[in-house]
Coordinates of C-alpha atoms in Angstrom, one line a residue:
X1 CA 126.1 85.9 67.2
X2 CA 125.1 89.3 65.5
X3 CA 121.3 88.1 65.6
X4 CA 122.1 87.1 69.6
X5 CA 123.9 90.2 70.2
X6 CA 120.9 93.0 68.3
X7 CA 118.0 90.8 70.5
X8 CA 120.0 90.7 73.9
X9 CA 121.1 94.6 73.7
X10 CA 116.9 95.2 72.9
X11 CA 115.6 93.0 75.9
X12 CA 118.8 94.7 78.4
X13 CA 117.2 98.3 76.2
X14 CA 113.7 97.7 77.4
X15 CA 114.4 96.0 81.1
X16 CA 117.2 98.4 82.2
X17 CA 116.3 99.7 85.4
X18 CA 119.0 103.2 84.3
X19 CA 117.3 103.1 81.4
X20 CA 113.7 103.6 82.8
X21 CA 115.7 106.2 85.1
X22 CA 116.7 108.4 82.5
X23 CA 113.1 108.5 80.2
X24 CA 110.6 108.2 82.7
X25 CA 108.9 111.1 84.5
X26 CA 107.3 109.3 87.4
X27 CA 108.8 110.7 90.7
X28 CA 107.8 107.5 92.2
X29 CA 109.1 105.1 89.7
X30 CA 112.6 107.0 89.8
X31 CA 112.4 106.9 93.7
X32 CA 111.9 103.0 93.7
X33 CA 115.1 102.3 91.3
X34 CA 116.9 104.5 93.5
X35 CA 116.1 102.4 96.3
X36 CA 117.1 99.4 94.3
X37 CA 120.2 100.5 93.4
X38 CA 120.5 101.2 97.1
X39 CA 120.0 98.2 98.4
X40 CA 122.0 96.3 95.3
X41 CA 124.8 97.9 96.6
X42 CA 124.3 96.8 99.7
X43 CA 124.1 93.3 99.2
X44 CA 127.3 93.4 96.7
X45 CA 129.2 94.8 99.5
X46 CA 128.0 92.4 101.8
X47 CA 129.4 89.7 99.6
X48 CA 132.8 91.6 98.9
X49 CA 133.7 91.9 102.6
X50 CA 132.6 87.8 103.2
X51 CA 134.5 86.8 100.3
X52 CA 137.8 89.0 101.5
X53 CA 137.3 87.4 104.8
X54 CA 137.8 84.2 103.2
X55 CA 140.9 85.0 101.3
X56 CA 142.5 86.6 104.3
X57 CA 141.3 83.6 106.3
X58 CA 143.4 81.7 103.5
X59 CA 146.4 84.0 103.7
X60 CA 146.5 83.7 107.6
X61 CA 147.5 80.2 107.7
X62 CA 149.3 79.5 104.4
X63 CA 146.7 78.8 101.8
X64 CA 146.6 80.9 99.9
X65 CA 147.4 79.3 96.7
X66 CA 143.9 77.6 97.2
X67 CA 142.3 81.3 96.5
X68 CA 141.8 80.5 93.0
X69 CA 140.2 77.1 92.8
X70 CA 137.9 78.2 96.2
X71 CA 136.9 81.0 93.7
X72 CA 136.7 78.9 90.7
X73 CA 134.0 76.8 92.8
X74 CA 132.0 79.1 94.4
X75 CA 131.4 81.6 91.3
X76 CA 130.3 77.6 89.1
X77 CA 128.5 76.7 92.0
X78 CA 126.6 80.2 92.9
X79 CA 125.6 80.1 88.6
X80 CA 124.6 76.3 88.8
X81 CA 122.1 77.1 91.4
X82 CA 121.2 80.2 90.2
X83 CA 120.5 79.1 86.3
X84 CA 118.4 75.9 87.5
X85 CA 116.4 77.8 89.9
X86 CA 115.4 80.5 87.3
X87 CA 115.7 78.4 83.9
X88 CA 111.4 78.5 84.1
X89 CA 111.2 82.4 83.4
X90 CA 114.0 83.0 81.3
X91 CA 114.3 80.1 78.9
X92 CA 111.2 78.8 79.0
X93 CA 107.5 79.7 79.5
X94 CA 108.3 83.4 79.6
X95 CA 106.4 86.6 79.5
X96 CA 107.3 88.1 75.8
X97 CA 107.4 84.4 73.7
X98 CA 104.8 84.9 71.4
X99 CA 106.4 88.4 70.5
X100 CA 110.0 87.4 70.1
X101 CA 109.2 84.1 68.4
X102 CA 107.4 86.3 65.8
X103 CA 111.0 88.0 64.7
X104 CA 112.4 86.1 61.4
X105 CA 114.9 84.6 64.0
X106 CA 115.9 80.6 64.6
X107 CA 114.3 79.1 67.9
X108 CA 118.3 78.4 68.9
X109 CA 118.8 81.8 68.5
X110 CA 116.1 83.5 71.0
X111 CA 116.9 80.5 73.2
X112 CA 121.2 81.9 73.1
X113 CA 119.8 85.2 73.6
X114 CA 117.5 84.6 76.6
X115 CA 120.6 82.6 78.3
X116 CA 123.2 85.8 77.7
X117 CA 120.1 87.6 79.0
X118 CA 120.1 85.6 82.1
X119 CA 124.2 85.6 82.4
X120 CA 124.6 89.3 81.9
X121 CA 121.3 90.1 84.6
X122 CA 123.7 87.9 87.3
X123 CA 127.0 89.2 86.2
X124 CA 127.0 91.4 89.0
X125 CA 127.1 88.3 91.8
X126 CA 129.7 87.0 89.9
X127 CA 131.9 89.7 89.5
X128 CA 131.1 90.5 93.1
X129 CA 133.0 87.0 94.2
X130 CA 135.9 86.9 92.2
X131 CA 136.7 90.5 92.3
X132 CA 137.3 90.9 96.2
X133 CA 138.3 87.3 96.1
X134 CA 141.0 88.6 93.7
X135 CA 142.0 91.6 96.0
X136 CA 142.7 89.0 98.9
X137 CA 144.8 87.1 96.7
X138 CA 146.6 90.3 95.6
X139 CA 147.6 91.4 99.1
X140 CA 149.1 88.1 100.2
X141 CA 150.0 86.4 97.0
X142 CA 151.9 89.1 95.4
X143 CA 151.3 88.1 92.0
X144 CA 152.6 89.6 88.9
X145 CA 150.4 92.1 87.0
X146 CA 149.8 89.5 83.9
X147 CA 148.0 87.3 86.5
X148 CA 145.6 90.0 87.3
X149 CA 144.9 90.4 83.7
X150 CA 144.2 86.9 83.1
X151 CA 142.0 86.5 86.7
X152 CA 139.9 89.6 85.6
X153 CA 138.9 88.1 82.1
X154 CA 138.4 84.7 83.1
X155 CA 136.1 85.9 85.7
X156 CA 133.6 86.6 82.7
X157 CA 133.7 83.3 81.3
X158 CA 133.6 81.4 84.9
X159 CA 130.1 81.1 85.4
X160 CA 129.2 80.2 81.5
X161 CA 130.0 76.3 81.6
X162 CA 128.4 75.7 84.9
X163 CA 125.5 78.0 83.2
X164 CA 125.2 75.7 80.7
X165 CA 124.9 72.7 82.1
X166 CA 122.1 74.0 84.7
X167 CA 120.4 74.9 81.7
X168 CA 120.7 72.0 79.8
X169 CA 119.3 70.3 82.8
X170 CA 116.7 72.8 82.7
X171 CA 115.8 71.7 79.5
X172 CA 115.6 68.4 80.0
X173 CA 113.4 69.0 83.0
X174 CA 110.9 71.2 80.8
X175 CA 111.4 68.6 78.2
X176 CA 110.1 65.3 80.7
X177 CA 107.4 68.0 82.1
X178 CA 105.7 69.6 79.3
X179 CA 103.2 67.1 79.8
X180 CA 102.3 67.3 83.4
X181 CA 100.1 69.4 85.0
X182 CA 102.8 70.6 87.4
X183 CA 105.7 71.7 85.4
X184 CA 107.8 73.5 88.2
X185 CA 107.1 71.0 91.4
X186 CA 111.3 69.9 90.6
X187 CA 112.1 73.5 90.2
X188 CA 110.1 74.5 93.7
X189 CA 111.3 71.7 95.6
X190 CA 115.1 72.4 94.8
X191 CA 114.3 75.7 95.7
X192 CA 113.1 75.1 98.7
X193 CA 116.3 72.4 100.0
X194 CA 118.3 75.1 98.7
X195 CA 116.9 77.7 101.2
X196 CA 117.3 75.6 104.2
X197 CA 120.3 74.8 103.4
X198 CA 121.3 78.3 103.4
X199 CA 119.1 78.7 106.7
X200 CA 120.8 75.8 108.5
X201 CA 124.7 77.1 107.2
X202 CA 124.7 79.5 110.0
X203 CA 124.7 76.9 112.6
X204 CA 127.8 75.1 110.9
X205 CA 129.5 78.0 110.8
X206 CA 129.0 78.6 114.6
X207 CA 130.1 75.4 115.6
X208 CA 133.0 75.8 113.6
X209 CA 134.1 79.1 115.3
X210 CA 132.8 77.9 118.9
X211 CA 135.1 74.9 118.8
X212 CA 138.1 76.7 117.4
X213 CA 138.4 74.3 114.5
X214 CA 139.1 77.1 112.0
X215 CA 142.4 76.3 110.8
X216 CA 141.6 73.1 110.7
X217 CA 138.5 73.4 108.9
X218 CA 140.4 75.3 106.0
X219 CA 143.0 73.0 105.7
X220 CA 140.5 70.5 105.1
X221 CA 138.5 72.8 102.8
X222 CA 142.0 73.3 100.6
X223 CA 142.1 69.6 100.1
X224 CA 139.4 69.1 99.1
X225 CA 139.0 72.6 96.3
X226 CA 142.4 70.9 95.3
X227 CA 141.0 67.4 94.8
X228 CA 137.4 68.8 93.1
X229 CA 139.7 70.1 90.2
X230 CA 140.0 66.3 89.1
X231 CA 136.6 66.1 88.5
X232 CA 135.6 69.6 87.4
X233 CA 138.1 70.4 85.2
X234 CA 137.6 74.3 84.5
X235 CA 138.5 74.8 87.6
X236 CA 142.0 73.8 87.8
X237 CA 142.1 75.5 83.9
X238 CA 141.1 78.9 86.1
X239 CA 143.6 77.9 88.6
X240 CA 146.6 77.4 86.7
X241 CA 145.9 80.1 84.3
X242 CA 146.4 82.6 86.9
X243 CA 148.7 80.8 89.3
X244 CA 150.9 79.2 86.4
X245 CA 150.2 81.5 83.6
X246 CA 148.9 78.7 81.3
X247 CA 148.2 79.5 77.8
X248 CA 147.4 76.3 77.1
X249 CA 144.6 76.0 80.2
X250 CA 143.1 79.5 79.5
X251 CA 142.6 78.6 75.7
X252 CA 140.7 75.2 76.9
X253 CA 138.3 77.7 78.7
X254 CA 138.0 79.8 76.0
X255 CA 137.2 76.6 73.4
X256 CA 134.9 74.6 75.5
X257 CA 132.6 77.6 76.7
X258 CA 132.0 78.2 73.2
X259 CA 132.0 74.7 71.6
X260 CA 129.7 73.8 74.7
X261 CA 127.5 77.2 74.1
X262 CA 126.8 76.3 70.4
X263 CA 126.4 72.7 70.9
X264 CA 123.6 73.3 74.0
X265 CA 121.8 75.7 71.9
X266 CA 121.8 73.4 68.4
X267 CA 119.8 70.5 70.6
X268 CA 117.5 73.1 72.7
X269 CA 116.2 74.9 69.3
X270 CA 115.0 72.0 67.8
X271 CA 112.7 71.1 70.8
X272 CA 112.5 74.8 71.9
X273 CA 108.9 75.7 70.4
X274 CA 107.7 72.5 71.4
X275 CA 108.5 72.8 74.8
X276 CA 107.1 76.6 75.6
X277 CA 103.8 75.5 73.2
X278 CA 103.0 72.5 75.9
X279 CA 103.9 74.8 79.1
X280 CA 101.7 77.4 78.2
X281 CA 99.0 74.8 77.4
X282 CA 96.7 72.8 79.9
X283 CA 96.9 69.1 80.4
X284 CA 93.6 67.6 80.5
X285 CA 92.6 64.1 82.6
X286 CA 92.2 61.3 79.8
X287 CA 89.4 59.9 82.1
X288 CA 87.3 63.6 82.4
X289 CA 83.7 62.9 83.3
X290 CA 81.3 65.7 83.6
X291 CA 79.6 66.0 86.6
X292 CA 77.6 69.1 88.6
X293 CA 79.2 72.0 88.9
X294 CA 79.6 73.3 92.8
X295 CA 78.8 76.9 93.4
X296 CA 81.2 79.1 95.1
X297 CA 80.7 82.6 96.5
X298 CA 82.9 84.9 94.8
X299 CA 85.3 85.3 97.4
X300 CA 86.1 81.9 97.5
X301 CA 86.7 81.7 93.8
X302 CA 89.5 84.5 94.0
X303 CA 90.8 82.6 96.4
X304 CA 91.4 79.7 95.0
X305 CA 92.3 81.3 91.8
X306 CA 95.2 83.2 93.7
X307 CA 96.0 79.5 95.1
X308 CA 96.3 78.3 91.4
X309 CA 98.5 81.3 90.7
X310 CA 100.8 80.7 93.4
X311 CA 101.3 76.9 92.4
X312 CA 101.9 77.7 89.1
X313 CA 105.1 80.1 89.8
X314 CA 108.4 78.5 91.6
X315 CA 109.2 82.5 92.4
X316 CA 106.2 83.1 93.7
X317 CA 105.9 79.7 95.6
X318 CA 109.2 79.5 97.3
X319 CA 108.6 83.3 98.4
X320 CA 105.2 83.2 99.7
X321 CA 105.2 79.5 101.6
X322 CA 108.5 79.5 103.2
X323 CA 107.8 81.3 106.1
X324 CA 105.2 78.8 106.8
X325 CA 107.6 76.0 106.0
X326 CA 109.7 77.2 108.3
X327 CA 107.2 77.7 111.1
X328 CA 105.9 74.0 110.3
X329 CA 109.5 72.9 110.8
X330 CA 110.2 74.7 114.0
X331 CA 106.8 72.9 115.5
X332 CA 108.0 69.5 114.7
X333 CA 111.7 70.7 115.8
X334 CA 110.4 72.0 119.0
X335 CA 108.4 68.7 119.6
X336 CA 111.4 66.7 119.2
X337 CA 113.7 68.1 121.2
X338 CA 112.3 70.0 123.2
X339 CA 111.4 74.2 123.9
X340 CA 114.1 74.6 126.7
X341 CA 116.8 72.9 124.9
X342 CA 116.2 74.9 121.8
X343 CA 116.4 78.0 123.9
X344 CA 119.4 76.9 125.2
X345 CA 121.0 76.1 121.8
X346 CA 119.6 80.1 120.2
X347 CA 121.4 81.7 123.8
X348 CA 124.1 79.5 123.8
X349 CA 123.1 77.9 127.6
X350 CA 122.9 81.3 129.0
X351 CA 121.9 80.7 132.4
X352 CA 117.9 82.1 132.9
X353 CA 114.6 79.9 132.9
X354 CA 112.9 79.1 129.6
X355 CA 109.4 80.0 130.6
X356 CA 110.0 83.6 130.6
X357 CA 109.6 83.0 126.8
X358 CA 106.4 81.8 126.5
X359 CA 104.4 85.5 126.2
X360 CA 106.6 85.4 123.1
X361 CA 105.5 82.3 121.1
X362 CA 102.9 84.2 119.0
X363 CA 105.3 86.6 118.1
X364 CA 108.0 84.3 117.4
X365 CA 105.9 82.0 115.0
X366 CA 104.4 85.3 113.5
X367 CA 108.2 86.4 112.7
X368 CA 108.1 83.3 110.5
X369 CA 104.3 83.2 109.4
X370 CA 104.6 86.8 108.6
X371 CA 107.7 86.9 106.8
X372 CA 105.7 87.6 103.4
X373 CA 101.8 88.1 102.7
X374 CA 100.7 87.2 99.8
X375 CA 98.2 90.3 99.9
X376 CA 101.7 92.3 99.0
X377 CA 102.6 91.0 96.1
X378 CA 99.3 90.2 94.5
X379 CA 97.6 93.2 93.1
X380 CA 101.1 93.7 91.0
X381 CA 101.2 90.1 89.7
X382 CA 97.9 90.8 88.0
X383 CA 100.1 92.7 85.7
X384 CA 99.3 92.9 81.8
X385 CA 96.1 91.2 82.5
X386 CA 94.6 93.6 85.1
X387 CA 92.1 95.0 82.4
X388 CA 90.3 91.7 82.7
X389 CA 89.7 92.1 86.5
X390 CA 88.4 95.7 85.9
X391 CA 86.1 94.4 82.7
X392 CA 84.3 91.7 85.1
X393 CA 81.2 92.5 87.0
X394 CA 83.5 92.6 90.5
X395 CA 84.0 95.3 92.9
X396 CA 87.6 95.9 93.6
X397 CA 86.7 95.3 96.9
X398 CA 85.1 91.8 96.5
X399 CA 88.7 91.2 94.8
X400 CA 91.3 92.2 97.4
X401 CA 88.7 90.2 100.0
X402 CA 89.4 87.4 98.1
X403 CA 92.9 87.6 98.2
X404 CA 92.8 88.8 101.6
X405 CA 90.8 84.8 102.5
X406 CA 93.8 83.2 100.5
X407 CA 96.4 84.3 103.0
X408 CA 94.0 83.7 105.7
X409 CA 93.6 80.1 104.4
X410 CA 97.5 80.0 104.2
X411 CA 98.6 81.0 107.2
X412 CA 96.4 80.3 109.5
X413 CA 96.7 76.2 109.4
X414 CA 100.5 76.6 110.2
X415 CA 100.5 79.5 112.8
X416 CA 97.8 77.1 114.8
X417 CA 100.3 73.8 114.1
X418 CA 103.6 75.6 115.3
X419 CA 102.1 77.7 118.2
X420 CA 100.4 74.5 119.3
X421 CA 103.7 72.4 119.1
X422 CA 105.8 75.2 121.0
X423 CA 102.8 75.4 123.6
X424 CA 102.9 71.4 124.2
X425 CA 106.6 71.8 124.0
X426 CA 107.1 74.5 126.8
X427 CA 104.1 73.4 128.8
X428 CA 102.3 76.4 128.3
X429 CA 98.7 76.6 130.5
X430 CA 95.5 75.8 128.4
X431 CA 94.3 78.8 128.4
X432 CA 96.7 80.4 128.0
X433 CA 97.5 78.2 125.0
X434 CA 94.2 79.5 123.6
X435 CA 95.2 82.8 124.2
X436 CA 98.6 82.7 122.1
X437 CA 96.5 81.1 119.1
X438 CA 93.6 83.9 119.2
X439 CA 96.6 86.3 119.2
X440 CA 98.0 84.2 116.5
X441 CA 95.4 84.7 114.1
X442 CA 94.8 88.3 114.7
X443 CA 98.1 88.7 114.0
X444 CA 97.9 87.2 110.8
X445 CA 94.7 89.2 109.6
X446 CA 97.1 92.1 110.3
X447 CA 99.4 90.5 107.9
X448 CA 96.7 90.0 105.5
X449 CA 95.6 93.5 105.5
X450 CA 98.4 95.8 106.1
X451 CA 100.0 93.3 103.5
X452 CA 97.0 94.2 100.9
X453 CA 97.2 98.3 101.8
X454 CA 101.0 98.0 100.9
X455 CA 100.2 96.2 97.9
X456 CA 97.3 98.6 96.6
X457 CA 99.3 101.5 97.3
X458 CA 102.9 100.4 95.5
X459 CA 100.5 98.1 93.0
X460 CA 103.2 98.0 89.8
X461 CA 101.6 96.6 86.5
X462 CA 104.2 96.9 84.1
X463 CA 107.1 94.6 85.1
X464 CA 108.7 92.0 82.2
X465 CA 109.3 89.5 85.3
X466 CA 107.4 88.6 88.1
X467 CA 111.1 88.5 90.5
X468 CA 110.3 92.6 90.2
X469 CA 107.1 92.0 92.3
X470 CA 107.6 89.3 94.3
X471 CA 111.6 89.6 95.5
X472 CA 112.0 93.5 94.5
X473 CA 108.9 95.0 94.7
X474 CA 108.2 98.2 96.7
X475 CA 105.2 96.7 98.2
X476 CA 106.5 94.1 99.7
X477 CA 109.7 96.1 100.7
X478 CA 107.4 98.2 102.8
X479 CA 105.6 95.5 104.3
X480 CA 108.9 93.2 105.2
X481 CA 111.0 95.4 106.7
X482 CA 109.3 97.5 109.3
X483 CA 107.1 94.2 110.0
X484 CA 110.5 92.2 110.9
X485 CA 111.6 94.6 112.9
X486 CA 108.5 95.7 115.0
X487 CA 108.2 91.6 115.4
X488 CA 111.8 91.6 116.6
X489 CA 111.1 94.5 119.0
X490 CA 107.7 92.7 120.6
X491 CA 109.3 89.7 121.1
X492 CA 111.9 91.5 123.4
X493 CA 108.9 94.0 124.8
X494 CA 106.7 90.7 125.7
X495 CA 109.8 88.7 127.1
X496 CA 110.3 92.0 129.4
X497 CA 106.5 92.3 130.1
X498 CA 106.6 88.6 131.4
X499 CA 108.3 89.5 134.3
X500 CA 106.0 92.0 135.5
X501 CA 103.1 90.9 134.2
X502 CA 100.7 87.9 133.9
X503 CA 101.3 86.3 130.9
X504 CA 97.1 86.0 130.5
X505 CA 97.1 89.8 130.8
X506 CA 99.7 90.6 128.4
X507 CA 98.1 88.3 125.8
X508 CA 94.7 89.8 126.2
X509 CA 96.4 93.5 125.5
X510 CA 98.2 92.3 122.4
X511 CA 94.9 90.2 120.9
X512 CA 93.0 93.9 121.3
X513 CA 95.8 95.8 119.3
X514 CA 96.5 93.2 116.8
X515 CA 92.9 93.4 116.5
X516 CA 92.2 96.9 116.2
X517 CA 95.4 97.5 113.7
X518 CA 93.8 94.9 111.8
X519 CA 90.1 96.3 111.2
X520 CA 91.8 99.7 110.5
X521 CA 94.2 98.1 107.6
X522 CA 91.1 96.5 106.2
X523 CA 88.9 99.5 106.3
X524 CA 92.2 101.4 104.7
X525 CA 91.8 98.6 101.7
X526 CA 88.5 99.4 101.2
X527 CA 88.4 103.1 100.9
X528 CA 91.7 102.4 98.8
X529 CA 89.3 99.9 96.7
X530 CA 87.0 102.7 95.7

């Protein structure tokens, strides 16, 4: 644990965002962590005030003894899902291998390090949950002060078993994988099921509210938290530990998070090098023939080598496609049950014709298509390797075009599919079908381009994890959120416009700005390219 211990407090030493506060003199670099602290702070206050909801929702109607266990799950579940999705980064087939595999340490030992590594960079989630959770439980519970002791230190150990097991499943993903081409196609698709899910929770959650079957609903959910502690066991330990005082429940925590720590750790070292040596290798076809080579213009060959990048990250994937998964989904959605009945469901039946909608089906598959350009993120992902771009015989220029064509290639396809399907759906006019998917695709070379000047202008080479480009990034902070909103407000502006105005009309005006304010972003890429 000393060796564990000296490498973790180096990696938290050298990726501390403080840290980097306190020694560096970039103004711009100490503006950006201030904004990420910001909006940290946000989001951990966000999930305080849900998870107090939920205990007062508990207290309400009498179950409040279920606080605990609800706790219990949600903390294991939130570090399940959190561990699998990121085990490819952390554990395995990350950035700084070749460096800390060089240290006289034992593979098991960089392997414990990277997982308290991962553990401590998610603490705050964690403690986020079972904190407020405990404050709810406080105010209607009444418990006595030894209870809050015992709550506030297993809280610390909660998300380590579930942890483990997520990364022993990790493991044994990367072990089946090393020798495929595609390592992280489990890891992306999880991902992605994952997202929807979370997408598609709001809609329960209405229904549940809209049909008053809240108490009913949590009496149910009690039952069953109470049942799940039969089959996951550290849950009732938590439970009774707090609610009972347990000694002999809190000391089965402590034991089997460490006996299970040192046990996963003992069977991951001895494949550890193994497994990293074959992800950061190639597969090659057993049946390779040589044949002539095509030739591509250079453009195209960026392209598709930001294509191959893309694939090859489940971060980067998830981030930069889902949009257009979603869009793709809201075609077929639209085709199935139809444009007014989906209206109707979003407005809950408020009483006004559908068809005043349709000047806003660009701009509603656009708040989807445009949720993320790739153009924002990657000039950053280049990262460490960026020297290699400049020491080719490329212009810059020819290299953000080439980027620019990828988005192009990837948005494009699914803005046409969705606005098509919402078109048949509503029983839009040809033409001015044809219309909406010119305006379509100048809206995404907007996306493309503004996405690219963001991501020249905020370009950040030295991050340790590509998450700091791709989810926290100032690039693509800058792009996202004004674009969300401006989307948000044309939808309303061309809804309004539809009244007064053809919808031919109003299509043609938008197509000539999202036009314009996308030759001006590329020309602004350009002179930034020089």
């Amino acid at each position: 644990m000393k060796n564990n211990i000296l490498l973790l407090k180096t990696l938290l030493l050298s990726t501390s965002q403080s840290n980097i506060y306190k020694h560096t003199d970039d103004a711009k670099k100490k503006k950006r962590i201030v904004s990420g602290f910001i909006g940290s702070a946000i989001i951990y206050t966000m999930i305080m005030v849900y998870s107090v909801s939920m205990c007062v929702g508990y207290g309400q109607n009498g179950l409040i003894e279920a606080a605990p266990v609800m706790c219990a799950l949600t903390v294991s579940i939130l570090a399940f899902v959190l561990t699998l999705l990121r085990t490819n980064g952390y554990l395995f087939n990350f950035k700084e291998y070749d460096m800390l595999m060089s240290l006289p340490f034992e593979a098991r030992t960089v392997a414990g390090c990277k997982f308290l590594y991962m553990y401590v960079k998610s603490l705050p989630w964690y403690i986020s949950i079972s904190f407020a959770m405990l404050a709810g439980y406080g105010f209607f519970a009444k418990p006595s002060v030894l209870a809050y002791i015992v709550w506030i230190v297993l809280t610390f150990l909660l998300p380590i078993i579930p942890m483990l097991v997520a990364s022993f499943i990790g493991f044994l993903i990367a072990r089946v994988s090393a020798g495929f081409r595609k390592t992280n196609i489990v890891q992306t698709v999880l991902t992605i099921v994952f997202v929807l899910f979370c997408f598609s929770l709001r809609y329960i959650v209405d229904g549940m509210f809209k049909n008053d079957k809240v108490e009913q609903t949590l009496q149910s959910i009690a039952k069953i938290t109470e049942s799940a502690t039969k089959y996951y066991l550290p849950a009732g330990w938590f439970s009774n530990a707090v609610t009972k005082l347990s000694l002999t429940d809190l000391f089965l925590f402590l034991g089997v998070s460490a006996v299970l720590f040192a046990t996963v750790f003992i069977i991951v070292g001895r494949s550890y090098r193994n497994i990293n040596s074959a992800l950061k290798s190639h597969a090659a076809a057993k049946r390779y023939k040589m044949a002539d080579q095509k030739e591509k213009s250079v453009v195209n060959a960026i392209a598709f080598k930001e294509f191959k990048r893309m694939t090859g990250s489940t971060t980067y994937m998830v981030n930069a496609a889902m949009g257009e998964i979603l869009a793709f989904l809201l075609g077929v959605i639209t085709l199935v049950i139809g444009f007014n009945k989906i209206v109707a469901i979003v407005t809950n039946n408020a009483p006004f014709d559908a068809a005043i909608l349709q000047p806003a089906i660009p701009f509603i598959v656009y708040f989807f298509i445009g949720m993320m350009a790739t153009t924002a993120a990657s000039p950053s992902l280049e990262g460490k390797n960026y020297w290699i771009m400049q020491s080719l015989p490329i212009e810059k220029k020819t290299m953000y075009q080439g980027k620019m064509l990828f988005n192009m290639y990837l948005t494009v396809p699914f803005m046409l599919f969705a606005t098509l399907c919402l078109c048949i759906s509503a029983k839009v006019p040809t033409i001015n079908t044809l219309l909406y998917l010119i305006l379509g695709t100048a809206l995404c070379a907007f996306s493309t381009a503004w996405g690219c000047v963001c991501g020249v202008r905020h370009i950040r080479l030295d991050w340790e994890n590509e998450v700091e480009v791709i989810k926290q990034g100032a690039a693509v902070t800058v792009y996202l959120l004004p674009n969300m909103f401006v989307v948000m407000g044309l939808c309303a502006l061309t809804v309004f416009l539809g009244t007064k105005i053809d919808h031919r009309i109003i299509a043609i005006v938008f197509i000539l700005i999202s036009t314009t304010l996308a030759a001006l972003s590329y020309r602004r890429v350009m002179k930034l390219s020089k």
